[in-house]
Short mmCIF file of C-alpha atoms and ligand atoms in Angstrom, two decimals:
data_model
loop_
_atom_site.label_atom_id
_atom_site.label_comp_id
_atom_site.label_asym_id
_atom_site.label_seq_id
_atom_site.Cartn_x
_atom_site.Cartn_y
_atom_site.Cartn_z
CA MET A 1 -0.01 -73.54 31.07
CA GLN A 2 -2.12 -72.13 33.84
CA ALA A 3 -1.17 -72.54 37.47
CA ALA A 4 -2.38 -71.43 40.88
CA ILE A 5 0.52 -69.42 42.21
CA LEU A 6 0.82 -68.59 45.89
CA ILE A 7 2.49 -65.20 45.63
CA GLU A 8 2.71 -64.60 49.36
CA PRO A 9 0.78 -65.85 52.39
CA GLY A 10 -2.94 -65.25 51.82
CA LYS A 11 -2.55 -64.30 48.14
CA ILE A 12 -3.08 -66.95 45.46
CA GLU A 13 -3.72 -66.22 41.76
CA ILE A 14 -4.32 -68.21 38.58
CA GLN A 15 -1.55 -67.13 36.23
CA GLU A 16 0.18 -68.21 33.04
CA ALA A 17 3.38 -70.11 33.80
CA PRO A 18 5.86 -71.87 31.52
CA THR A 19 4.91 -75.51 30.82
CA PRO A 20 7.81 -77.58 32.17
CA SER A 21 9.56 -80.04 29.90
CA PRO A 22 10.81 -83.34 31.29
CA ARG A 23 14.53 -83.69 31.91
CA LYS A 24 16.40 -86.98 31.89
CA GLY A 25 14.58 -89.48 34.12
CA GLU A 26 11.49 -87.32 34.52
CA VAL A 27 7.88 -87.74 33.46
CA LEU A 28 5.60 -84.90 32.38
CA VAL A 29 2.18 -85.33 34.01
CA ARG A 30 -0.97 -83.53 32.89
CA ILE A 31 -2.93 -83.00 36.11
CA LEU A 32 -6.53 -84.24 36.02
CA GLU A 33 -7.56 -83.61 39.63
CA ALA A 34 -5.85 -82.49 42.81
CA GLY A 35 -6.79 -82.61 46.48
CA ILE A 36 -6.45 -79.72 48.90
CA CYS A 37 -4.64 -80.85 52.05
CA GLY A 38 -4.25 -79.27 55.48
CA THR A 39 -0.63 -78.73 54.45
CA ASP A 40 -1.77 -76.53 51.56
CA TYR A 41 -3.87 -74.47 53.95
CA ALA A 42 -0.93 -74.08 56.35
CA CYS A 43 1.23 -73.06 53.38
CA TYR A 44 -1.42 -70.55 52.25
CA MET A 45 -1.56 -69.08 55.76
CA GLY A 46 2.24 -68.76 55.87
CA ASN A 47 2.61 -71.34 58.65
CA LEU A 48 5.03 -73.69 56.89
CA SER A 49 8.57 -73.19 55.71
CA THR A 50 8.47 -72.54 51.98
CA THR A 51 9.67 -69.93 49.54
CA TYR A 52 7.28 -67.63 47.68
CA PRO A 53 6.10 -67.54 44.98
CA ILE A 54 5.29 -71.26 44.80
CA ILE A 55 2.73 -73.50 43.09
CA PRO A 56 1.30 -75.47 46.04
CA GLY A 57 -0.37 -78.90 46.08
CA HIS A 58 0.88 -82.46 46.39
CA GLU A 59 -2.16 -84.76 46.08
CA ALA A 60 -2.99 -85.46 42.45
CA VAL A 61 -3.99 -87.82 39.74
CA GLY A 62 -2.86 -87.18 36.19
CA GLU A 63 -2.06 -88.59 32.81
CA ILE A 64 1.44 -88.98 31.41
CA ALA A 65 1.93 -86.41 28.65
CA ASP A 66 5.61 -86.89 27.81
CA LEU A 67 8.66 -88.88 28.86
CA GLY A 68 12.16 -87.57 29.50
CA GLU A 69 15.26 -89.35 28.26
CA GLY A 70 15.79 -92.85 29.65
CA VAL A 71 12.37 -93.26 31.27
CA GLU A 72 11.07 -96.82 31.27
CA GLY A 73 8.09 -98.73 32.61
CA VAL A 74 5.37 -96.15 31.92
CA ARG A 75 3.80 -94.88 28.71
CA VAL A 76 2.24 -91.66 27.43
CA GLY A 77 -1.50 -91.58 28.15
CA GLU A 78 -1.24 -93.77 31.26
CA ARG A 79 -2.94 -92.51 34.42
CA VAL A 80 -0.72 -92.08 37.46
CA THR A 81 -0.66 -90.71 40.96
CA ILE A 82 2.31 -88.91 42.45
CA GLN A 83 4.37 -89.71 45.55
CA PRO A 84 4.89 -86.18 46.87
CA ASN A 85 8.09 -86.46 48.92
CA PHE A 86 11.31 -87.18 47.08
CA PRO A 87 13.86 -88.70 49.52
CA CYS A 88 17.61 -88.20 48.96
CA THR A 89 18.12 -92.05 48.95
CA THR A 90 21.71 -91.70 50.22
CA CYS A 91 21.56 -90.48 53.86
CA PRO A 92 21.73 -92.98 56.77
CA VAL A 93 17.95 -92.69 57.31
CA CYS A 94 17.21 -93.52 53.66
CA ARG A 95 19.79 -96.31 53.62
CA GLY A 96 18.11 -97.72 56.73
CA GLY A 97 14.90 -98.13 54.72
CA ARG A 98 13.04 -95.17 56.20
CA GLU A 99 12.94 -92.88 53.16
CA ASN A 100 9.59 -91.47 54.34
CA VAL A 101 11.38 -89.56 57.11
CA CYS A 102 14.48 -88.54 55.14
CA PRO A 103 15.68 -85.22 56.62
CA ASN A 104 16.77 -84.04 53.15
CA LYS A 105 13.57 -84.90 51.32
CA VAL A 106 12.22 -82.55 48.66
CA ARG A 107 8.57 -81.77 49.34
CA LEU A 108 6.29 -81.24 46.36
CA GLY A 109 4.38 -77.97 46.63
CA LEU A 110 6.67 -76.67 49.39
CA ASP A 111 10.30 -77.04 48.24
CA VAL A 112 9.48 -77.29 44.52
CA ASP A 113 6.40 -76.31 42.51
CA GLY A 114 3.43 -78.59 43.14
CA VAL A 115 0.35 -79.93 41.42
CA PHE A 116 -2.04 -76.95 41.36
CA ALA A 117 -1.08 -76.50 37.72
CA GLN A 118 -1.94 -78.05 34.38
CA TYR A 119 1.40 -79.84 34.11
CA ILE A 120 4.20 -80.96 36.39
CA CYS A 121 7.47 -82.85 35.91
CA VAL A 122 8.10 -85.69 38.36
CA PRO A 123 11.11 -88.01 38.66
CA ARG A 124 10.11 -91.45 37.30
CA PRO A 125 10.39 -93.31 40.66
CA TYR A 126 7.67 -91.10 42.15
CA VAL A 127 4.87 -91.72 39.67
CA TRP A 128 2.69 -94.76 40.29
CA SER A 129 0.46 -96.34 37.65
CA LEU A 130 -3.23 -96.60 38.49
CA PRO A 131 -5.56 -99.48 37.72
CA ASP A 132 -7.97 -98.96 34.83
CA GLY A 133 -11.50 -98.18 35.91
CA LEU A 134 -10.56 -96.38 39.12
CA PRO A 135 -12.51 -93.10 39.03
CA VAL A 136 -10.30 -89.99 38.85
CA SER A 137 -11.78 -88.40 41.99
CA GLU A 138 -11.10 -91.55 44.00
CA ALA A 139 -7.60 -91.88 42.59
CA ALA A 140 -6.87 -88.34 43.79
CA LEU A 141 -7.19 -89.70 47.34
CA ALA A 142 -4.29 -92.14 46.89
CA GLU A 143 -1.79 -90.06 48.87
CA PRO A 144 -3.97 -89.43 51.96
CA LEU A 145 -5.05 -93.09 51.79
CA CYS A 146 -1.37 -94.10 51.96
CA VAL A 147 -1.00 -92.05 55.16
CA ALA A 148 -3.98 -93.84 56.72
CA LEU A 149 -2.84 -97.21 55.42
CA HIS A 150 0.62 -96.75 56.95
CA ALA A 151 -0.92 -96.12 60.39
CA PHE A 152 -3.29 -99.06 59.95
CA ARG A 153 -0.48 -101.42 59.00
CA LYS A 154 1.59 -100.29 62.00
CA SER A 155 -1.34 -100.99 64.34
CA PRO A 156 -3.78 -103.32 62.61
CA SER A 157 -7.02 -104.06 64.44
CA ALA A 158 -8.66 -107.43 65.07
CA PRO A 159 -12.35 -108.42 65.00
CA ASN A 160 -14.31 -107.14 68.00
CA GLU A 161 -11.44 -104.96 69.20
CA ARG A 162 -12.46 -101.39 70.10
CA VAL A 163 -10.62 -98.73 68.16
CA LEU A 164 -10.78 -94.96 68.53
CA VAL A 165 -10.08 -92.56 65.68
CA TYR A 166 -9.30 -89.19 67.24
CA GLY A 167 -10.12 -86.60 64.59
CA ALA A 168 -12.45 -87.31 61.65
CA GLY A 169 -10.76 -85.28 58.92
CA ILE A 170 -9.87 -87.01 55.68
CA ILE A 171 -7.11 -89.20 57.19
CA GLY A 172 -9.33 -90.08 60.16
CA LEU A 173 -12.26 -90.96 57.90
CA LEU A 174 -10.04 -93.15 55.74
CA LEU A 175 -8.84 -94.87 58.94
CA VAL A 176 -12.44 -95.45 60.01
CA ARG A 177 -13.04 -97.10 56.63
CA LEU A 178 -9.92 -99.28 56.95
CA ALA A 179 -10.50 -100.21 60.59
CA VAL A 180 -14.06 -101.47 60.02
CA LEU A 181 -12.84 -103.95 57.40
CA PRO A 182 -11.78 -106.63 59.94
CA LYS A 183 -15.10 -106.09 61.79
CA THR A 184 -13.49 -103.94 64.44
CA ARG A 185 -15.75 -101.75 66.58
CA VAL A 186 -14.71 -98.25 65.57
CA ALA A 187 -15.48 -95.02 67.39
CA ALA A 188 -14.62 -91.52 66.20
CA VAL A 189 -14.30 -88.23 68.02
CA ASP A 190 -14.44 -84.80 66.39
CA ILE A 191 -16.00 -81.41 67.04
CA ALA A 192 -17.51 -81.15 63.53
CA GLU A 193 -20.94 -82.79 63.18
CA GLN A 194 -20.63 -83.16 59.39
CA ARG A 195 -17.44 -85.19 59.73
CA LEU A 196 -18.97 -87.42 62.39
CA ALA A 197 -21.95 -88.06 60.12
CA ILE A 198 -19.56 -89.34 57.43
CA ALA A 199 -17.70 -91.44 60.03
CA LYS A 200 -21.02 -93.09 60.86
CA GLU A 201 -21.80 -93.68 57.20
CA LEU A 202 -18.41 -95.36 56.85
CA GLY A 203 -19.18 -97.76 59.68
CA ALA A 204 -18.19 -96.12 63.00
CA ASP A 205 -20.58 -97.51 65.63
CA THR A 206 -20.01 -94.73 68.18
CA ILE A 207 -19.33 -91.06 67.65
CA TYR A 208 -18.30 -88.49 70.22
CA PRO A 209 -18.88 -84.79 69.51
CA SER A 210 -16.27 -83.75 72.09
CA PHE A 211 -13.54 -85.18 74.23
CA SER A 212 -15.56 -84.64 77.41
CA LYS A 213 -18.31 -86.93 76.05
CA LEU A 214 -15.70 -89.59 75.36
CA GLU A 215 -13.90 -89.35 78.70
CA LYS A 216 -15.86 -92.00 80.59
CA ASP A 217 -15.23 -94.58 77.82
CA ALA A 218 -11.62 -93.64 77.21
CA GLY A 219 -10.23 -96.76 78.91
CA SER A 220 -12.18 -99.15 76.69
CA PHE A 221 -10.14 -98.75 73.50
CA SER A 222 -7.15 -100.91 72.67
CA ILE A 223 -5.98 -98.91 69.65
CA LEU A 224 -5.95 -95.14 69.23
CA TYR A 225 -5.23 -93.44 65.92
CA ASP A 226 -4.52 -89.76 66.47
CA THR A 227 -5.48 -88.00 63.26
CA SER A 228 -6.32 -84.68 64.86
CA GLY A 229 -2.91 -83.09 65.20
CA VAL A 230 -4.23 -81.65 68.47
CA ALA A 231 -1.37 -81.36 70.94
CA ASP A 232 -3.26 -82.79 73.92
CA ALA A 233 -4.84 -85.76 72.07
CA PHE A 234 -2.52 -88.32 73.61
CA SER A 235 -2.54 -86.88 77.12
CA ASN A 236 -6.34 -86.74 76.96
CA ILE A 237 -6.73 -90.38 76.03
CA LEU A 238 -3.78 -92.00 77.85
CA LYS A 239 -4.93 -91.24 81.36
ZN1 LIG B 1 -1.57 -84.12 51.92
ZN1 LIG B 2 17.70 -89.33 52.79
#
């Protein structure tokens, strides 16, 4: 198969690599489309702990190409998305129901080869069947959508409430889209005009091109989603 191999920070090449074959309990997925995440960029720049060479990427939609021994509940040809962190399932954190923050989790595209390849093997519990008719490019957004959805479920908004999305990257834009559903009044702040234009298209009623423009209104929001990763986001807004 062909794969994008990150040989060292700043050096990525398309190369031939052995096509993996599924072991017991694994599913072989033929990748149809993959998303490029900020994590992949950080990995490319050498700013994340990983070992080189590695095939990066963790956001993907694919089609099941083969099943390892003992796999049940999915069939060859079915379209799936991939849950990219594999928790250990046995540590106290996992046993407490918080597998998403398992300290021993295996991260796809960082600890093991990821989805920027034609094929990948994934343990059965981490492939999720997709509904028929969902376009491939939209299905490739399932993982970032889950991130946004998790935040939204933790702090759901009510009609007429004012919500601020701080950072209109992909997660922020997905949160704008989710937060407008209950007729919330959503505002977004970002320094990139293009992103703010999309936030508006998705239903944000107010956009702020910088924090200083937002400052006078900062007290009027009852929910803040920080999707910027900027260190001073919270101190800026919680004055
Ligand atoms: Zn991601
Ligand atoms: Zn664990």
